[in-house]
C-alpha positions as a Markdown table, in Angstrom:
| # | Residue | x | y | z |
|---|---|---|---|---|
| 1 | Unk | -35.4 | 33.1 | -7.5 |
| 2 | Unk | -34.9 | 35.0 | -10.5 |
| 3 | Unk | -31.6 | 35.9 | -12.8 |
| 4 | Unk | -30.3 | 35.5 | -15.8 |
| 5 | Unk | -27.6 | 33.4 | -16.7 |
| 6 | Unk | -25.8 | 33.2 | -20.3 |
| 7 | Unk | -23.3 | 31.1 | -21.8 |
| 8 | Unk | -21.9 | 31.2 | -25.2 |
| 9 | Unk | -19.4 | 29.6 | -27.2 |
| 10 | Unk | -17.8 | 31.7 | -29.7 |
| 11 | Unk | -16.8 | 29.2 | -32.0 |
| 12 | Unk | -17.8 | 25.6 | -31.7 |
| 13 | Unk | -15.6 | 24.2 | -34.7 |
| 14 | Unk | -12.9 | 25.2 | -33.2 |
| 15 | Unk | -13.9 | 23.5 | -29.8 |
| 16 | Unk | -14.5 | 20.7 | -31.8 |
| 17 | Unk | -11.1 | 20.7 | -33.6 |
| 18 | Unk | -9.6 | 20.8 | -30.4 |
| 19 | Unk | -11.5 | 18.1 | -29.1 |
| 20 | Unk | -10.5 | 15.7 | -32.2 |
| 21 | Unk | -7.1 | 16.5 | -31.9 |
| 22 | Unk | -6.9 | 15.7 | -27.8 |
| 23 | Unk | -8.4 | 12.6 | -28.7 |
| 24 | Unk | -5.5 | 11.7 | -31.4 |
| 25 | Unk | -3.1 | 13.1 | -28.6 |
| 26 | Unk | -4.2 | 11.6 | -25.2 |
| 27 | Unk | -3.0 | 7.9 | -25.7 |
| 28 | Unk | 0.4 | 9.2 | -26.5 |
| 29 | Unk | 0.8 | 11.4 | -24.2 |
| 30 | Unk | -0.9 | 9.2 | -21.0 |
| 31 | Unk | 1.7 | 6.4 | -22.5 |
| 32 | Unk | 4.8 | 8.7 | -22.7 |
| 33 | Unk | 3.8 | 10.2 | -19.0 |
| 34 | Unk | 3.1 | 6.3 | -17.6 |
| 35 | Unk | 6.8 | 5.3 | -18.9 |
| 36 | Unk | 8.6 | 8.6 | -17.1 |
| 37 | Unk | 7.1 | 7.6 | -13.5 |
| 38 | Unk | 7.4 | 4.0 | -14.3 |
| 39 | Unk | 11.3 | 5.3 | -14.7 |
| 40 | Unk | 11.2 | 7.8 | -11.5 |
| 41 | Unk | 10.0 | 5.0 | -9.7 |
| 42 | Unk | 12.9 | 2.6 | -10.5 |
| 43 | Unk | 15.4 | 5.9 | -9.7 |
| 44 | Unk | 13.6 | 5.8 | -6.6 |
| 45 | Unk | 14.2 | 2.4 | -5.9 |
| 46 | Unk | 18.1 | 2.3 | -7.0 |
| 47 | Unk | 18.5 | 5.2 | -4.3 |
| 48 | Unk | 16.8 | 3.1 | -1.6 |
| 49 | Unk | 19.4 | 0.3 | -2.3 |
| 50 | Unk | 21.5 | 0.0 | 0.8 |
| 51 | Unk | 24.9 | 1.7 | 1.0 |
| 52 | Unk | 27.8 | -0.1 | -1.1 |
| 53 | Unk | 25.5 | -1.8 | -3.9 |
| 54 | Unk | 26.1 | 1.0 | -6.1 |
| 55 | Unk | 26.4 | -1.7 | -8.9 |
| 56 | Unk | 23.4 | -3.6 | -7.9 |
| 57 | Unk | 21.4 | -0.1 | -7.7 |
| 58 | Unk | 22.1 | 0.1 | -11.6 |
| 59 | Unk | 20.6 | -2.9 | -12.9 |
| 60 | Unk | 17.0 | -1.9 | -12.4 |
| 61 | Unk | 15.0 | -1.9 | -15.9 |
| 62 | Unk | 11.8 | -0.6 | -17.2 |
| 63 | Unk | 10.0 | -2.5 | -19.9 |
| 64 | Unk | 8.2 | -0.7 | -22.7 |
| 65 | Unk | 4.3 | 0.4 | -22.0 |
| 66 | Unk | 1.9 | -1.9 | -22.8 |
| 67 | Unk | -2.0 | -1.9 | -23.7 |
| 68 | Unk | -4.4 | -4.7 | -22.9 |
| 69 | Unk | -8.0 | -3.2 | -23.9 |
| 70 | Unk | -8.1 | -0.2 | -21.8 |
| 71 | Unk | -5.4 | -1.0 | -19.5 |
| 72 | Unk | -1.9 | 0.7 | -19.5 |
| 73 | Unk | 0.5 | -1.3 | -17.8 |
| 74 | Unk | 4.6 | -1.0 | -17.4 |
| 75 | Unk | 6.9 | -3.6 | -15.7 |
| 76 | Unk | 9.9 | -2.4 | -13.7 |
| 77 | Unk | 12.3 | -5.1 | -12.8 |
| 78 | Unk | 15.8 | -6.0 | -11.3 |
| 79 | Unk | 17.3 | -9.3 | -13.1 |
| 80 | Unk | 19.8 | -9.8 | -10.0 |
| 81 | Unk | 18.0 | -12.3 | -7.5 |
| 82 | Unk | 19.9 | -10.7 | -5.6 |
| 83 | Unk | 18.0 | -7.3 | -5.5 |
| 84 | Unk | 15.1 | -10.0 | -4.9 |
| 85 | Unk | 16.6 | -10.8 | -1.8 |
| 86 | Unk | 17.2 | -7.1 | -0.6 |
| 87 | Unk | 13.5 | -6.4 | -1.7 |
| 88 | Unk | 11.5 | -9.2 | -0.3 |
| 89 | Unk | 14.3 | -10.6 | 2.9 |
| 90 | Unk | 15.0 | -13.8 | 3.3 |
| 91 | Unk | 13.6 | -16.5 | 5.8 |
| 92 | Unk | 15.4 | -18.9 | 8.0 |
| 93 | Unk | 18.3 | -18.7 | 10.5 |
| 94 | Unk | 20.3 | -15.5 | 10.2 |
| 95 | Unk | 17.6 | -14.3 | 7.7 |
| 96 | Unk | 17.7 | -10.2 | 6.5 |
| 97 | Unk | 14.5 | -8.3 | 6.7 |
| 98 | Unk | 13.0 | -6.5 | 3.4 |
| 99 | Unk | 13.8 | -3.1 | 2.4 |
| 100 | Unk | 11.4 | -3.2 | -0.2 |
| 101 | Unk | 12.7 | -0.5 | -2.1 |
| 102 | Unk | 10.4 | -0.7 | -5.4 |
| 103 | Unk | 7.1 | -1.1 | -3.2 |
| 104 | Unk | 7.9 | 1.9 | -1.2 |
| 105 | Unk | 8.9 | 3.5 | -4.4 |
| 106 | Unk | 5.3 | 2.6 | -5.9 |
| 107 | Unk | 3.6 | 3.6 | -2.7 |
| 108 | Unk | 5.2 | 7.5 | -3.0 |
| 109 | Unk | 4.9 | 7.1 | -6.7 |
| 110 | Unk | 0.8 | 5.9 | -5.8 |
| 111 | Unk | 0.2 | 8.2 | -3.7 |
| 112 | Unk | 1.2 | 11.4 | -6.0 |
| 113 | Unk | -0.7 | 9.6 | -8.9 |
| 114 | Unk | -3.8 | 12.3 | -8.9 |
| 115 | Unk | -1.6 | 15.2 | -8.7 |
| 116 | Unk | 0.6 | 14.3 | -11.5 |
| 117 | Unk | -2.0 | 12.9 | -13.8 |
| 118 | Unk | -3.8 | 16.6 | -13.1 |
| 119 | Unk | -0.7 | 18.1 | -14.4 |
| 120 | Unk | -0.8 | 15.9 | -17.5 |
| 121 | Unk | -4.1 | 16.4 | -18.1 |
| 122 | Unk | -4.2 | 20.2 | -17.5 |
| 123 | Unk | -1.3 | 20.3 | -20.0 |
| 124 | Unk | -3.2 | 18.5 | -22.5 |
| 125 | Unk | -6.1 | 20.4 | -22.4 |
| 126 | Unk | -4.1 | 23.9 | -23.4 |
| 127 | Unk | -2.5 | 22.4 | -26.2 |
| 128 | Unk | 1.3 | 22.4 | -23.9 |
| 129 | Unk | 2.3 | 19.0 | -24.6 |
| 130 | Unk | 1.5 | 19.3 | -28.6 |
| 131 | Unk | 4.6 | 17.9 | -30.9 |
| 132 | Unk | 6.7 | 15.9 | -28.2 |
């Protein structure tokens, strides 16, 4: 099978440029976007809270991003052991069932991971997200 194929890069300093400068950018940027759904998520979970713990629904927090070698972490927390309670349940007579409103949160949050890290990436590539 015969043909002809041809490829060429018009200017490979500037690819190169570009490259350097994504490389300088992407921690940043993969930080900054980890922190936003980190805070989606805890939005998502203060509107699972049942109805009339509009206070409650307020106290959930999201720590800063941290790095441990190559892994990106963020902690989202309520400080009411209450909101404990409406997460998890509680055991026993006249115990509540969980409503686990952070892990279902994470799940939908989980689940649109590859999309939304696409987006960030896609937007990192064309030079988008520069200067925020």
């Amino acid at each position: 099978m015969g043909g002809i194929a041809a490829w060429r890069l018009d200017d490979p300093d500037q690819l190169l440029r570009k490259l350097r400068e994504l490389e300088k950018r992407a921690p940043v940027e993969l930080e900054r976007h980890l922190l936003e759904q980190a805070e989606a998520a805890a939005r998502s979970a203060a509107a699972r809270m049942p109805p009339g713990s509009s206070e409650l629904a307020k106290g959930w927090r999201v720590g800063p991003v941290k790095r441990a070698s190559r892994v990106l972490s963020v902690e989202i927390s309520h400080p009411a052991p209450e909101a404990a309670r409406l997460e998890y349940g509680t055991e026993g007579e006249g115990g509540q069932r969980g409503r686990f409103m952070l892990a279902l949160a994470l799940a939908e949050l989980e689940r649109d991971w590859p999309r939304r890290l696409e987006s960030v990436l896609e937007t990192l590539f064309s030079g988008k997200g520069a200067g925020r």
